[in-house]
CSV table of C-alpha atoms in Angstrom, one decimal:
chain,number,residue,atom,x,y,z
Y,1,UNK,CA,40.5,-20.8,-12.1
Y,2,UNK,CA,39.8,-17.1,-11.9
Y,3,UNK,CA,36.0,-16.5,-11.5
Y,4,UNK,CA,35.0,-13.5,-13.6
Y,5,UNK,CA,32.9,-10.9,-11.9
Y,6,UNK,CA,29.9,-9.3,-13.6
Y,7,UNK,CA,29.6,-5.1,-13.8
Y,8,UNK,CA,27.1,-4.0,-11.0
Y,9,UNK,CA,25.1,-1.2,-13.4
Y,10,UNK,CA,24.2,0.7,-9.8
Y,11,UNK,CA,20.2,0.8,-11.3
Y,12,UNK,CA,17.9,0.5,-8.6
Y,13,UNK,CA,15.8,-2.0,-11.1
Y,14,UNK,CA,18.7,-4.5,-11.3
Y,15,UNK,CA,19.2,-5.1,-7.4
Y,16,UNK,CA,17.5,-7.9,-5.5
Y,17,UNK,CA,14.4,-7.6,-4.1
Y,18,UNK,CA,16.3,-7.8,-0.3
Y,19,UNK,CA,18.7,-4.6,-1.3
Y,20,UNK,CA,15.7,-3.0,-1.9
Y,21,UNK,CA,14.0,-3.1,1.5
Y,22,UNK,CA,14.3,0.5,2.9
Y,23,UNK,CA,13.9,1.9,-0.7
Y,24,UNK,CA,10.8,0.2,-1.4
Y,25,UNK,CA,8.4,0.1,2.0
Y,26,UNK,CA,5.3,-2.1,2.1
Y,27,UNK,CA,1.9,-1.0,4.5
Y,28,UNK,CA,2.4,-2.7,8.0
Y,29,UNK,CA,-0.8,-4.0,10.2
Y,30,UNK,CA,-1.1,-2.5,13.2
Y,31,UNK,CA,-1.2,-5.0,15.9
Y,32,UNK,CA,-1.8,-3.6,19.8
Y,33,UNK,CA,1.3,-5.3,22.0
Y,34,UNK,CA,-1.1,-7.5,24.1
Y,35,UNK,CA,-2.1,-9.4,20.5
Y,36,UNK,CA,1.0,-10.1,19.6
Y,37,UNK,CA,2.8,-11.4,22.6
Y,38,UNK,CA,-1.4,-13.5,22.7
Y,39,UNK,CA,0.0,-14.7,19.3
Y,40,UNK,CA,3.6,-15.5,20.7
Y,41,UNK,CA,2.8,-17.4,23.4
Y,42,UNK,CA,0.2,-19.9,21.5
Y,43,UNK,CA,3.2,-20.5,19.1
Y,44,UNK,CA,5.0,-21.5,22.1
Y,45,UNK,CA,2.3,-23.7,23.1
Y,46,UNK,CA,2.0,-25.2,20.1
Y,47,UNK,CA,5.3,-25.8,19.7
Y,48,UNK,CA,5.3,-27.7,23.4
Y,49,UNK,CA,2.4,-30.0,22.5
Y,50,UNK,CA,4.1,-31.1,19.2
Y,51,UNK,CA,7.1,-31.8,21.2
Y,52,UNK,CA,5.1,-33.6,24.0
Y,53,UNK,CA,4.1,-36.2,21.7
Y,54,UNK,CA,7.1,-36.6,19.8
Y,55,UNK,CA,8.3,-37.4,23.6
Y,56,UNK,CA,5.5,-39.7,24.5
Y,57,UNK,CA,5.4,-41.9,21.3
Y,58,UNK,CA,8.7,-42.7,21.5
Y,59,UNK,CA,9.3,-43.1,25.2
Y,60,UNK,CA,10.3,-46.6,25.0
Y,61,UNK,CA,13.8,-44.4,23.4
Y,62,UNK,CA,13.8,-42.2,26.3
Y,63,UNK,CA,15.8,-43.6,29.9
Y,64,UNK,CA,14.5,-42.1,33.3
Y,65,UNK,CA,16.7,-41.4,36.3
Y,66,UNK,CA,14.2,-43.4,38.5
Y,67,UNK,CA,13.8,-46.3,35.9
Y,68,UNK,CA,10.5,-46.3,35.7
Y,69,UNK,CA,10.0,-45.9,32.4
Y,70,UNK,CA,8.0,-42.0,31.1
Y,71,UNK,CA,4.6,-41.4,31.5
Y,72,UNK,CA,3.1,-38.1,29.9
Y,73,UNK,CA,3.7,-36.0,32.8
Y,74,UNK,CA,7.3,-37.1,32.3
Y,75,UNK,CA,6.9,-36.2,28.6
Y,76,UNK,CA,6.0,-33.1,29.3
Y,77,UNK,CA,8.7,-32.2,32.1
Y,78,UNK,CA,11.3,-33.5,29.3
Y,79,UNK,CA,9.8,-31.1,26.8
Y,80,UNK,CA,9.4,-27.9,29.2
Y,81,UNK,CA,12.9,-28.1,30.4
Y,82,UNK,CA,14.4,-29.1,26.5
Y,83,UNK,CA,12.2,-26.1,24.6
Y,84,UNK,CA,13.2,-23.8,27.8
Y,85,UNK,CA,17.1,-24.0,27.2
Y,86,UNK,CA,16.7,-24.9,30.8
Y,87,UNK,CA,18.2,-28.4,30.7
Y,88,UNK,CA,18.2,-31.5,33.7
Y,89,UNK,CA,21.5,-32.8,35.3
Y,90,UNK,CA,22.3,-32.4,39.4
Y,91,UNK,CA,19.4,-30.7,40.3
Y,92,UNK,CA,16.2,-31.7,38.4
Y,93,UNK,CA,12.6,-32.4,40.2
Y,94,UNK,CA,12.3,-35.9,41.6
Y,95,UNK,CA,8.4,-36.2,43.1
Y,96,UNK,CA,5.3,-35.6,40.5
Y,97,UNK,CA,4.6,-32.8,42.3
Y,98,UNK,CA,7.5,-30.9,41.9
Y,99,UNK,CA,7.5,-31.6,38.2
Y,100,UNK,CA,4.0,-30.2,38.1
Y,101,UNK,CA,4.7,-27.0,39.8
Y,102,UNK,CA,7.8,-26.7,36.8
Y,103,UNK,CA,5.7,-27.1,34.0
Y,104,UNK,CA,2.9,-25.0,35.5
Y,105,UNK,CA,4.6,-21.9,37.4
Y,106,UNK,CA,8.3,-21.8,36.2
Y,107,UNK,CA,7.5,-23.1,32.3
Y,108,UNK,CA,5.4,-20.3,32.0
Y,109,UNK,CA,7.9,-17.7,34.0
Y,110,UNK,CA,10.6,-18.8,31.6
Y,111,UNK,CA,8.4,-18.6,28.7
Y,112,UNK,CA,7.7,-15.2,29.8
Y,113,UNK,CA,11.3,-14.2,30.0
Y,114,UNK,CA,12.1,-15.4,27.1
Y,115,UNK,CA,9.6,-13.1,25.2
Y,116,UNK,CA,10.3,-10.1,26.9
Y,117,UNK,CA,13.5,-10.5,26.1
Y,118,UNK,CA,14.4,-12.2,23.1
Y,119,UNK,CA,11.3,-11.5,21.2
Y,120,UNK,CA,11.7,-7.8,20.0
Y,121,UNK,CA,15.2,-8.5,19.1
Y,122,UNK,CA,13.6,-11.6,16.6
Y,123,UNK,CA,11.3,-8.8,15.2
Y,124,UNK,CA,14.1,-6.9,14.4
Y,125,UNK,CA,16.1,-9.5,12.4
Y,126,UNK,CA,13.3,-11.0,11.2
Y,127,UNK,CA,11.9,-7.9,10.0
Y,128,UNK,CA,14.3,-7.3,7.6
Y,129,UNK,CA,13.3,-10.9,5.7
Y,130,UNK,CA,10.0,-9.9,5.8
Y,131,UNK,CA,10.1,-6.7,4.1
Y,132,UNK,CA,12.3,-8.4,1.4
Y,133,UNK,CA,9.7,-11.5,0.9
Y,134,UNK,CA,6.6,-8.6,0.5
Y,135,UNK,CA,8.6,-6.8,-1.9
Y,136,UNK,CA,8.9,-10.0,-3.9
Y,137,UNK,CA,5.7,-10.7,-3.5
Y,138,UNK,CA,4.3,-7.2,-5.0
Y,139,UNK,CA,6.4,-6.4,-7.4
Y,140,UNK,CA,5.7,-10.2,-8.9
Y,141,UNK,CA,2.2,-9.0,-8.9
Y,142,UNK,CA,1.8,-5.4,-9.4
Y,143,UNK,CA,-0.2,-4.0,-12.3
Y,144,UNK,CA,-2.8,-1.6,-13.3
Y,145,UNK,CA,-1.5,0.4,-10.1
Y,146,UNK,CA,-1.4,4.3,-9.8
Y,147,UNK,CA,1.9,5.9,-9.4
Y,148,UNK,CA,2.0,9.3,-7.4
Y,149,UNK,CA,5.3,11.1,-7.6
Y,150,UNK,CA,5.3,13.9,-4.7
Y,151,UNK,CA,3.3,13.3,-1.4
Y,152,UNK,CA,2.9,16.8,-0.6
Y,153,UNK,CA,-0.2,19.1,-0.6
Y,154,UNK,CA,-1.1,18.3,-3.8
Y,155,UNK,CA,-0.1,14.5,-4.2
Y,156,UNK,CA,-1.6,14.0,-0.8
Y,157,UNK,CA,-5.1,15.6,-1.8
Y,158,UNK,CA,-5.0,13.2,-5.3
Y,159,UNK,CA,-4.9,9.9,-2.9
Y,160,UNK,CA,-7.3,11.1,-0.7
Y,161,UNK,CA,-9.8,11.5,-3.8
Y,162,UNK,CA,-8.7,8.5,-5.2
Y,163,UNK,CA,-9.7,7.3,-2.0
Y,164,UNK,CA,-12.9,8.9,-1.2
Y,165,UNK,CA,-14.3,7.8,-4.3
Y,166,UNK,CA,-13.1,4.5,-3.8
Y,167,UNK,CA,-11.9,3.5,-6.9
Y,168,UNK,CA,-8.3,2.6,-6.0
Y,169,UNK,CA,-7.1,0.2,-3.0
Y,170,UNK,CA,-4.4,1.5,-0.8
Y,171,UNK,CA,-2.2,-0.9,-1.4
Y,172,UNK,CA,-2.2,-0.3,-5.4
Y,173,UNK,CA,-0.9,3.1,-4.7
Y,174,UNK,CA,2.7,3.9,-4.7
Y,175,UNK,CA,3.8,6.9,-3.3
Y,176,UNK,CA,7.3,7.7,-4.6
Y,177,UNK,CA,9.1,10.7,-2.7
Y,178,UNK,CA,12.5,11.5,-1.2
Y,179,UNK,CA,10.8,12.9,1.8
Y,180,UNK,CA,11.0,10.3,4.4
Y,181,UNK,CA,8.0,11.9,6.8
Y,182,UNK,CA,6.2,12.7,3.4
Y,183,UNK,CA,6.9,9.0,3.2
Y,184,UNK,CA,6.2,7.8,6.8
Y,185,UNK,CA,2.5,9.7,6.3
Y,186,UNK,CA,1.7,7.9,3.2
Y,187,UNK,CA,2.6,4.5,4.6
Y,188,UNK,CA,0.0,5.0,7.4
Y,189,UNK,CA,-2.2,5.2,4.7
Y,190,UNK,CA,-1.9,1.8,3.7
Y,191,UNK,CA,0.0,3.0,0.6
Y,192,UNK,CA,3.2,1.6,-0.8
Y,193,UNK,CA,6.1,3.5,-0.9
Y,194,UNK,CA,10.0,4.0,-2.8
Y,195,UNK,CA,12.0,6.4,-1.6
Y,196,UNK,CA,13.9,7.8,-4.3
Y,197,UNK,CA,13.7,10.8,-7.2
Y,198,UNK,CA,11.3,10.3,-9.7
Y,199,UNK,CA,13.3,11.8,-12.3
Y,200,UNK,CA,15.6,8.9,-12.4
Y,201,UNK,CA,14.4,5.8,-14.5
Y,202,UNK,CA,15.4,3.5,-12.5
Y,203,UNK,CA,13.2,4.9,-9.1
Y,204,UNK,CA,10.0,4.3,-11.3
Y,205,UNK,CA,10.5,0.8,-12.8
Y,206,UNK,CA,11.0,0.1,-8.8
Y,207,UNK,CA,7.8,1.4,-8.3
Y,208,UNK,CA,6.6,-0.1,-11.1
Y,209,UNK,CA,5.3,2.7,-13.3
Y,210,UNK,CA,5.7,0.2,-16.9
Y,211,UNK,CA,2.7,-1.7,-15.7
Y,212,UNK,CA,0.7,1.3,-13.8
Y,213,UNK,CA,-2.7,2.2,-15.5
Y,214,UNK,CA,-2.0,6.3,-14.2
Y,215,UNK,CA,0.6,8.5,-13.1
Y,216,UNK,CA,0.2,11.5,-10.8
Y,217,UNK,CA,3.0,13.7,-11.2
Y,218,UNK,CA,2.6,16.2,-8.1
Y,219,UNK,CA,6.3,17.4,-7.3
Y,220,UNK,CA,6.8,21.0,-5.9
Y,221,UNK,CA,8.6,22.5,-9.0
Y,222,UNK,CA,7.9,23.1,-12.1
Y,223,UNK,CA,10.9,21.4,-13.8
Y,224,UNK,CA,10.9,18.6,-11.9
Y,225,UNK,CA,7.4,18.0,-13.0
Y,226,UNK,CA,8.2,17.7,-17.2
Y,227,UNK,CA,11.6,15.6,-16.1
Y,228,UNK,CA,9.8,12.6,-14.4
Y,229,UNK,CA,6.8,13.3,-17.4
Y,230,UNK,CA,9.2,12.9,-19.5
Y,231,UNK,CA,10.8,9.5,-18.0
Y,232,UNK,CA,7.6,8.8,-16.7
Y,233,UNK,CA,6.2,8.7,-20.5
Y,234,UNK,CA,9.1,7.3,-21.7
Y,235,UNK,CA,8.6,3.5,-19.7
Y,236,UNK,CA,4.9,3.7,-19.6
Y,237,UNK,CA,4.1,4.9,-23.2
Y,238,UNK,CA,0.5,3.5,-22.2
Y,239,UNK,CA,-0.4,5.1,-19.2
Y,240,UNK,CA,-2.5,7.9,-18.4
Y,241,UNK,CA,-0.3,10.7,-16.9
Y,242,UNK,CA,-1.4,13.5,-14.9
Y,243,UNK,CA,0.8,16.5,-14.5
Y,244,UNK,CA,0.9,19.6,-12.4
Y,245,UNK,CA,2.3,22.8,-13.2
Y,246,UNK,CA,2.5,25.9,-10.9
Y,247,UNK,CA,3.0,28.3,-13.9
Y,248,UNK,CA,0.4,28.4,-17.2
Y,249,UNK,CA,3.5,29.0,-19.4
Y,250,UNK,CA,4.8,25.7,-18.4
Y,251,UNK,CA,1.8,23.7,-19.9
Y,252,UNK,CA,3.0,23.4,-23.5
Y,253,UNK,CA,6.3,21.5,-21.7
Y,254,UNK,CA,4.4,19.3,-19.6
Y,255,UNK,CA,2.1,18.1,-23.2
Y,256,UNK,CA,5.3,17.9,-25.1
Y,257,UNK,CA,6.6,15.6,-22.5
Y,258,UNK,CA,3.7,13.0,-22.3
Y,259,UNK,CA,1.4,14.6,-20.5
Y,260,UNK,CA,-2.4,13.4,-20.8
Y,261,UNK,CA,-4.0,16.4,-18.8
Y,262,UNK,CA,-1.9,19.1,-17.2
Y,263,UNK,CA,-3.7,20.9,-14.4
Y,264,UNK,CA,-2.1,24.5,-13.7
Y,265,UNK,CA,-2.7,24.7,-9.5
Y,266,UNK,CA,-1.9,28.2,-9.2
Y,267,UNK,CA,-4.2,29.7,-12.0
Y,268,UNK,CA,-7.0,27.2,-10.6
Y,269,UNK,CA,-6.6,28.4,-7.2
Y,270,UNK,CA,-6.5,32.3,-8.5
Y,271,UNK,CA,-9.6,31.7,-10.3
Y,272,UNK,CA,-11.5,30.7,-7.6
Y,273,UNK,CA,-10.3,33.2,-5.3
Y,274,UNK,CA,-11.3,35.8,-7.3
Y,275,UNK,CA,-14.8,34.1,-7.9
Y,276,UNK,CA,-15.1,33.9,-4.3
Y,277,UNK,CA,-15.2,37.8,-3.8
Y,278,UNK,CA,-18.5,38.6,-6.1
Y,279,UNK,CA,-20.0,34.9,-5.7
Y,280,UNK,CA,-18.4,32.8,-3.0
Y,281,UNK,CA,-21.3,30.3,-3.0
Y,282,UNK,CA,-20.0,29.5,-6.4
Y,283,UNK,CA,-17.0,28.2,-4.8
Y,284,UNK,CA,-18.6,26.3,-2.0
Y,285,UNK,CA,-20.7,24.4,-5.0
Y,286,UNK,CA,-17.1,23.7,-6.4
Y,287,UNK,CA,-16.0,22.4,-3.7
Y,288,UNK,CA,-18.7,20.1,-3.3
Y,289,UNK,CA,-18.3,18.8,-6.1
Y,290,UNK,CA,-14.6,18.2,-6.4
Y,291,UNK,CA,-15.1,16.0,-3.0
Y,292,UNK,CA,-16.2,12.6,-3.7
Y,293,UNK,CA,-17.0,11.7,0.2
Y,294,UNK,CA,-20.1,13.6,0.4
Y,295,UNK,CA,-22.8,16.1,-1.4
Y,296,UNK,CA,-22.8,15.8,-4.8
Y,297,UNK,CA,-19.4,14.7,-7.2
Y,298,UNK,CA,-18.7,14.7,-11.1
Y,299,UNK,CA,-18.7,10.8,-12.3
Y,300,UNK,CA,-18.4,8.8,-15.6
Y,301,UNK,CA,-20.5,5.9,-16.3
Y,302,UNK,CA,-21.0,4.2,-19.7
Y,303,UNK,CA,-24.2,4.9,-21.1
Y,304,UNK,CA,-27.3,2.1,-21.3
Y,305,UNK,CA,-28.5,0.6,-24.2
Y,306,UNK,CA,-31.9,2.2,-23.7
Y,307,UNK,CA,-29.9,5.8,-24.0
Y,308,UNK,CA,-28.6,5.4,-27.2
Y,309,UNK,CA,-30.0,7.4,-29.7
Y,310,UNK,CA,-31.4,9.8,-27.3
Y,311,UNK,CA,-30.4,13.2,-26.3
Y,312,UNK,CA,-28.4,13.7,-23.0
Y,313,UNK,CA,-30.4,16.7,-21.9
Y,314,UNK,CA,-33.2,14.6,-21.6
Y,315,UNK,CA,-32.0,11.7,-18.7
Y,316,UNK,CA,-32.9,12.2,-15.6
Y,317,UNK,CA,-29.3,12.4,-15.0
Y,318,UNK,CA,-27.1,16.0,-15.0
Y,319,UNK,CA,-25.1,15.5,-17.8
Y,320,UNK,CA,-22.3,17.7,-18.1
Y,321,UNK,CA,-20.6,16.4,-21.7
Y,322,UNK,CA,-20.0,12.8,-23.8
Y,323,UNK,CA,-17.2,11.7,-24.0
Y,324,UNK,CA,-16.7,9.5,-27.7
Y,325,UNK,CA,-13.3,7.6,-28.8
Y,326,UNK,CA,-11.0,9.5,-25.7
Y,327,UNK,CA,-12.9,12.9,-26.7
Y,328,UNK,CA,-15.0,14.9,-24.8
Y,329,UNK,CA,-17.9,17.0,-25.8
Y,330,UNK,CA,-19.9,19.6,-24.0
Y,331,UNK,CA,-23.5,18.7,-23.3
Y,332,UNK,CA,-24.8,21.9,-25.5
Y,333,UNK,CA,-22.3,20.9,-28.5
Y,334,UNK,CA,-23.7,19.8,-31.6
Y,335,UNK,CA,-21.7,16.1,-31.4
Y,336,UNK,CA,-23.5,15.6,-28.1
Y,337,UNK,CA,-27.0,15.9,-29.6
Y,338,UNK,CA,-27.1,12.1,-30.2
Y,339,UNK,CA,-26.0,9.5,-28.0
Y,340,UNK,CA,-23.9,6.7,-29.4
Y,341,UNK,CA,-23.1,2.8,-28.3
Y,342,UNK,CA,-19.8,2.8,-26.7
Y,343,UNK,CA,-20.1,6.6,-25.6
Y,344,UNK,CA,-19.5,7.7,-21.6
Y,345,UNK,CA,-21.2,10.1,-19.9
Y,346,UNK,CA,-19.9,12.9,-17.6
Y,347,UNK,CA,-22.8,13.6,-15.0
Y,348,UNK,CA,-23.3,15.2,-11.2
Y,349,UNK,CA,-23.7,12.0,-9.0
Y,350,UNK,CA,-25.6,12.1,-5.7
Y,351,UNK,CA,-23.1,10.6,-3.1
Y,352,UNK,CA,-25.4,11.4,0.2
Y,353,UNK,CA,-28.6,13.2,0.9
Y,354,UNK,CA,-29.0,16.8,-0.6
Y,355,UNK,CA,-27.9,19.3,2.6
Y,356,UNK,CA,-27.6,22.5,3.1
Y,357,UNK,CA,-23.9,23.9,2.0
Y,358,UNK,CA,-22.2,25.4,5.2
Y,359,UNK,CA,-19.9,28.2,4.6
């Protein structure tokens, strides 16, 4: 009988979830050495004391050199010297007391040994079936993540917002990069990451960009930027992606590919450059208010039932605009005179005490 073969399509997306462990990278736990060689050793003695009493219940099964039958110090000679490797034959311990110094003094030295040496070489091949069962584990679960394609500058001052303001866990971000430090940075974040280019299909449904509620597309070029947009939009016709562009001219491409909001980094940064020369306090006020940590930060909240029919201007609140059915209106324009049920409000939120601005 001649067994048949199927085509391996090479796509990222098709593979097992173990052929994916060094693409895909899941957040470690940081554990100091003396904790986990703690945790080691009360396996170990867990694992004695199960075998102790295995021993012991059935001793009547068991046949002693001296023919007196086992008692539980006997139990637990058999199990130290059985769990140990170490074995009994021409020379074993005849007196209690030499049994008790080997289950009390060698036991231990052996178990010792035996972690020193054979336990970082079991974290290494175990590591391996770890990785593979946390990857099937999140990518079983995954959803309503944020996807954030490029983890340099840019990319890495979009998680740390994300972060600050703490609407987004670390672990449902997904860095995806073919920088491996860029990489290494973001998993000591806490973040997942895939280590691949964004512009293939294939990378993305890996990192799972069909079920993510936003994409931030942060690459270092232009180009790059409207071909993951454009694969990006393609998979996740519902998600909200954010682009960045270096050059203005380049905006039209980035909407045309699926872009929800472009943001043009170079002309942003130019702008407030050149305010900084006449007003630079202007700028420090920007600042403050483009960092969610501290001072003051723009927020969105949906508005209360006692606000509707009012006017904006008049909460005690800085509202900024309304935002009504995905659209937003300035504060002074004449849709925002009247709020309405089921409209948002943009507004300057107070994260600490008012303090002085430092330049």
């Amino acid at each position: 009988m001649k067994i048949r073969r199927l085509p391996l399509t090479g796509l990222l997306s098709d593979r097992p979830d173990h052929e994916l462990v060094g693409v895909i990278r899941m957040p470690e736990l940081t554990v100091s050495p003396m904790r986990a060689i703690l945790k080691r050793i009360i396996g170990a003695l867990l694992a004695l004391l199960v075998t102790v009493m295995i021993v012991y219940l059935d001793r009547k099964g068991y046949r002693d050199v001296n023919g007196d039958g086992l008692s539980l110090l006997d139990s637990l000679y058999y199990a130290t010297v059985s769990l140990s490797t170490t074995g009994y034959g021409d020379i074993a311990p005849a007196t209690a007391s030499a049994r008790l110094v080997n289950v009390l003094v060698i036991t231990p030295l052996r178990v010792l040994f035996l972690i020193v040496l054979v336990g970082t070489t079991l974290e290494v091949l175990t590591e391996r079936s770890r990785q593979a069962f946390k990857i099937q584990k999140w990518r079983t679960k995954v959803q309503d993540h944020v996807v954030v394609v490029g983890f340099g500058t840019k990319g890495r001052s979009a998680v740390n917002t994300l972060l600050g303001d703490e609407s987004t866990e670390p672990g449902h971000i997904v860095v995806v990069d073919t920088d491996q430090q860029a990489l290494d940075a973001a998993s000591a974040l806490g973040l997942v990451t895939v280590h691949g280019s964004a512009t293939r299909a294939d990378v993305l449904r890996v990192a799972g960009v069909q079920r993510a509620r936003a994409v931030v597309v942060a690459p270092n070029r232009d180009d790059t930027a409207v071909l993951v947009t454009l694969t990006a939009r393609e998979l996740a016709p519902d998600s909200h992606i954010v682009a960045s562009v270096r050059e203005a001219e380049n905006v039209h491409l980035l909407k045309q590919s699926g872009a929800s909001q472009v943001v043009v980094s170079s002309e942003t940064a130019g702008r407030l450059l050149g305010i900084a020369t006449s007003t630079p306090l202007v700028v420090d006020m920007v600042e403050d208010l483009l960092t969610p940590e501290s001072g003051l930060a723009i927020a969105e909240r949906p508005v209360e039932q006692s606000e509707e029919g009012g006017s904006p201007r008049h909460l005690p609140d800085l509202v900024l605009g309304v935002v009504r059915d995905g659209v937003l209106y300035r504060v002074d324009a004449p849709q925002a005179d009247a709020i309405e049920p089921g409209d948002k409000l943009l507004y300057v939120r107070k994260v600490t005490a008012s303090e002085t601005i430092q330049r």
